[in-house]
Coordinates of C-alpha atoms in Angstrom, one line a residue:
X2 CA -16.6 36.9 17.9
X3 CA -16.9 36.1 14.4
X4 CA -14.8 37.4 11.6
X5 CA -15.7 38.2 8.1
X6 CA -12.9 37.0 5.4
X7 CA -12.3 38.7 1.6
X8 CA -14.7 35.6 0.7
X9 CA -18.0 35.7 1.5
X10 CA -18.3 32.0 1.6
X11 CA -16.2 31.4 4.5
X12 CA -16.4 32.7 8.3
X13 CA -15.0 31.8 11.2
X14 CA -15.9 32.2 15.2
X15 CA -12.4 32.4 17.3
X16 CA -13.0 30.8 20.9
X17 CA -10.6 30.6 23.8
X18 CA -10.0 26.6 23.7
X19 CA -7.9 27.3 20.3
X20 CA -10.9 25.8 17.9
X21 CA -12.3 27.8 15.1
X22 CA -15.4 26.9 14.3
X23 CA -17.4 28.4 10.4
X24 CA -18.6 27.4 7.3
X25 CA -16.5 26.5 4.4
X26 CA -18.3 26.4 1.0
X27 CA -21.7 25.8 2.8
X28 CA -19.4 23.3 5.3
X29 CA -19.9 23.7 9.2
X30 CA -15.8 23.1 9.5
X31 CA -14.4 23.2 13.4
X32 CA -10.8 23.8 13.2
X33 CA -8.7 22.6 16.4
X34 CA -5.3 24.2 16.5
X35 CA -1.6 23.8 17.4
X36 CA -0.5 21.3 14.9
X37 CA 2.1 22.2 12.5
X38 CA 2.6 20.4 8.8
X39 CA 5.9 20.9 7.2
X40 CA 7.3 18.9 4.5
X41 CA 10.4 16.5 5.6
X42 CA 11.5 14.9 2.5
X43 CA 10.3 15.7 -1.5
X44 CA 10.0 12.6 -3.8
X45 CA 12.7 14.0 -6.0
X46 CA 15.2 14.3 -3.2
X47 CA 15.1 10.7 -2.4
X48 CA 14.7 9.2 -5.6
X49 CA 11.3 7.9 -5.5
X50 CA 7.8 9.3 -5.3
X51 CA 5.8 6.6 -3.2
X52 CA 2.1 6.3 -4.6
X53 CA 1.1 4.7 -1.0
X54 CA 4.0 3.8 2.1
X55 CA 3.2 1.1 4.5
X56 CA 5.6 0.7 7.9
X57 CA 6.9 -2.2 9.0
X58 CA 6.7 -3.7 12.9
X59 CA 10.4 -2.4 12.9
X60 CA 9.5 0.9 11.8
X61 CA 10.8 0.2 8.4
X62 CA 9.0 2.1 5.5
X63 CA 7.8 0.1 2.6
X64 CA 6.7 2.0 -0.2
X65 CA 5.2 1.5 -4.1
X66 CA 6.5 3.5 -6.4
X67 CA 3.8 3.1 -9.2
X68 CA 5.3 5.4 -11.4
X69 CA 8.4 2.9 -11.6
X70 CA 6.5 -0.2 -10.8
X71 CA 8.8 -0.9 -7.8
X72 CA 9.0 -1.3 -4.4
X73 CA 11.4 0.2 -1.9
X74 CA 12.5 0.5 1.6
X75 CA 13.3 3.7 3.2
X76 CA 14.6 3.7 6.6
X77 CA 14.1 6.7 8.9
X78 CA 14.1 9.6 10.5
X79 CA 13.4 11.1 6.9
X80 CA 15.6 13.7 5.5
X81 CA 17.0 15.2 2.5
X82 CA 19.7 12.5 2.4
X83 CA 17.2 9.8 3.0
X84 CA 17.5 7.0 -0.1
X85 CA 14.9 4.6 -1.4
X86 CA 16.8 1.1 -1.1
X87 CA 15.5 -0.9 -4.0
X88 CA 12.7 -4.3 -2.8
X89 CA 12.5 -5.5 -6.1
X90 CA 11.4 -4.1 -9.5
X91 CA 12.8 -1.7 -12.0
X92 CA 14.2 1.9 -11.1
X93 CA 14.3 2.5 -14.5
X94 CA 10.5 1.6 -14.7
X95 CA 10.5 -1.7 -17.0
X96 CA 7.1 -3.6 -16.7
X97 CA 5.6 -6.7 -16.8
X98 CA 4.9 -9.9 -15.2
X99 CA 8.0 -11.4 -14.4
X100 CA 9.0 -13.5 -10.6
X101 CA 12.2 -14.7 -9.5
X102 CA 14.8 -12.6 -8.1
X103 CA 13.7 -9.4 -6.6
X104 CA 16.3 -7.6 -8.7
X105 CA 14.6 -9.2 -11.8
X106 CA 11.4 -9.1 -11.0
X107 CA 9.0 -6.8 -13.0
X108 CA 5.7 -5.2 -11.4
X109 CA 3.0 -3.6 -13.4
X110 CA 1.7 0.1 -11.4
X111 CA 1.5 -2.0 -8.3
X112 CA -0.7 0.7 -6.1
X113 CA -0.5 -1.3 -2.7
X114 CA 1.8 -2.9 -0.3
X115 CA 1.8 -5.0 2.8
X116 CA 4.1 -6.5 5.2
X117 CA 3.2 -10.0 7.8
X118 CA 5.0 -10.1 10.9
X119 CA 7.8 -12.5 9.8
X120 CA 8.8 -9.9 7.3
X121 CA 7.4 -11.3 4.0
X122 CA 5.9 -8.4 1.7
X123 CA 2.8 -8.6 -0.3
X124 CA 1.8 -6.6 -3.3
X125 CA -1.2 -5.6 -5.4
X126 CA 0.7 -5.2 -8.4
X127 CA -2.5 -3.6 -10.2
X128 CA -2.2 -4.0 -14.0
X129 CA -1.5 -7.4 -13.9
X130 CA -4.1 -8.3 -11.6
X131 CA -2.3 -10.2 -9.6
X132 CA -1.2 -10.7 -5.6
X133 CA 2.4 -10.8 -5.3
X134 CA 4.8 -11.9 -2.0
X135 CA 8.4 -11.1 -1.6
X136 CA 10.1 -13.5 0.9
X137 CA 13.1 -15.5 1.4
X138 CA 12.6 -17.6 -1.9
X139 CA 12.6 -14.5 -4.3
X140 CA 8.8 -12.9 -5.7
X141 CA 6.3 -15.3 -6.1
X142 CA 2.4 -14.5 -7.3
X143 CA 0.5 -16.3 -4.8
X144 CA -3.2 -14.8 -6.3
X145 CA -4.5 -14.3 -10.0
X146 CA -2.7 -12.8 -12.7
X147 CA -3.5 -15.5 -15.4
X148 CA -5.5 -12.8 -17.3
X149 CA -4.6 -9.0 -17.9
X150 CA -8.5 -8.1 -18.1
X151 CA -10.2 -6.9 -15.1
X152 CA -12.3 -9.7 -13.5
X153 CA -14.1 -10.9 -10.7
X154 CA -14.1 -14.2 -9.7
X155 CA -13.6 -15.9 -6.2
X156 CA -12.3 -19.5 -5.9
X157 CA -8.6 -21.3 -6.0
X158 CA -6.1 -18.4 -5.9
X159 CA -4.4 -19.2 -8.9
X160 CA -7.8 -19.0 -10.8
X161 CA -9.1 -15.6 -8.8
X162 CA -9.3 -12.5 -11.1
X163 CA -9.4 -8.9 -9.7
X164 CA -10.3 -5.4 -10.8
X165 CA -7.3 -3.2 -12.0
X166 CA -8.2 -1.3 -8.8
X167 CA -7.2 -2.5 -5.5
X168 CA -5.5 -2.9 -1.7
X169 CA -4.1 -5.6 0.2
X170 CA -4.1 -5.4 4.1
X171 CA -2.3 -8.1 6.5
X172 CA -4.6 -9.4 8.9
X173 CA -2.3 -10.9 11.7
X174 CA -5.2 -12.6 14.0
X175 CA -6.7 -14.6 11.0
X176 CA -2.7 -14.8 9.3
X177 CA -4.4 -13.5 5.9
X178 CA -4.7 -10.8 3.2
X179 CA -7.6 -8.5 2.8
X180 CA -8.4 -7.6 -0.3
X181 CA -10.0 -3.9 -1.0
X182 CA -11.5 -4.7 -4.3
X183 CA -12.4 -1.1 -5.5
X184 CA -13.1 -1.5 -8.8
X185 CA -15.6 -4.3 -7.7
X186 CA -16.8 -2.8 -4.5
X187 CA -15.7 -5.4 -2.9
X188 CA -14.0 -6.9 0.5
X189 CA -12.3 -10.3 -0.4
X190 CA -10.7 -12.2 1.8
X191 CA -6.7 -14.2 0.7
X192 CA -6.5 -17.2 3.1
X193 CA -3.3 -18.8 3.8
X194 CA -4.6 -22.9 3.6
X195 CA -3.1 -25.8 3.1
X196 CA -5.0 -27.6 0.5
X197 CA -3.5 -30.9 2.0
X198 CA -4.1 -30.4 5.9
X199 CA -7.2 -28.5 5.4
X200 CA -6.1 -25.6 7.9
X201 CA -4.2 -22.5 7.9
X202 CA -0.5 -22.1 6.9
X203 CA 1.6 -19.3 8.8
X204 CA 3.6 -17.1 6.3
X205 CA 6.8 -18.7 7.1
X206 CA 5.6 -21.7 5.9
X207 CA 5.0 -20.1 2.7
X208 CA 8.5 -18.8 2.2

């Protein structure tokens, strides 16, 4: 059976397994049913609105508040008393390029976060082109940020530029960073190596 909608650019075909099956603006779209999506928690209720939320291995939410330039930590099951528990950065929004205590710290539209498995938390704090750890010795920047252009250059960390664009990932089996380089289509790779030894360090050794 196929029914006919107001607009003429979009039909479906019902069928008894609960998929819907049609074209959508020239699309061939098959819908499978019996989900539901409500909203838990609005931005405004909680005090932040996350630009991207990473979860932690203890279920933990991390998230970047670009807006703010800040991270938080929300810990669930989300509600409309949930609170964002201030990482480090500003919740008034102040920005710059600034490490030391968390609560002093200042981030510049960071648009990614990432956690390790020992619980240190790395940022790509955007604008300032830099890759930035929180851990037990305060924020550090362990990549770039010497220039506030965009750039693209591979090499020591504290001489690596980066576009104004981009992700980090934690890898745990290699115990590094992936880089999503947007703005230069690009996959980079942030190795944790001991210039001295000559082989990998394991984040707590970096704390």
């Amino acid at each position: 059976m196929v029914a006919k909608l107001a607009d003429p650019g979009y039909a479906f075909q019902l069928s008894s397994s609960f998929h819907s099956a049609g074209f959508v603006n020239g699309n061939v779209v098959q819908f499978e049913s019996g989900y539901l999506v409500e909203t838990v928690v609005e931005g405004t209720d909680i005090g932040v609105v996350p630009f991207k939320i990473r979860i932690s291995e203890d279920g933990e939410l991390f998230a970047v508040e670009s807006i703010n330039s800040n991270i938080v930590r929300i810990t669930p099951p989300l509600s409309q008393y949930s609170r964002g528990r201030l990482v480090a950065g500003s919740f008034q929004g102040y920005t710059g390029h600034v490490d030391g205590k968390p609560s002093d710290a200042r981030f510049n539209h960071p648009k990614g976060v990432t956690m390790d498995d020992k619980g240190n938390v790395y940022v790509a704090d955007t604008l300032n082109h830099a890759i930035r750890k929180i851990g037990e010795a305060g924020v550090t920047t362990i990549a770039g940020g010497k220039s506030n252009i965009d750039g693209y250059r591979d090499g020591p960390s504290e001489d690596a530029m980066f576009s104004n664009d981009f992700d980090v990932v934690y890898v745990q089996p290699t115990c590094s960073l992936l880089v999503v380089d947007r703005g230069n289509a690009a996959l980079r790779m942030f190795q944790f190596f001991s210039k001295t030894r000559g082989r990998a360090w394991s984040p707590t050794q970096l704390n």
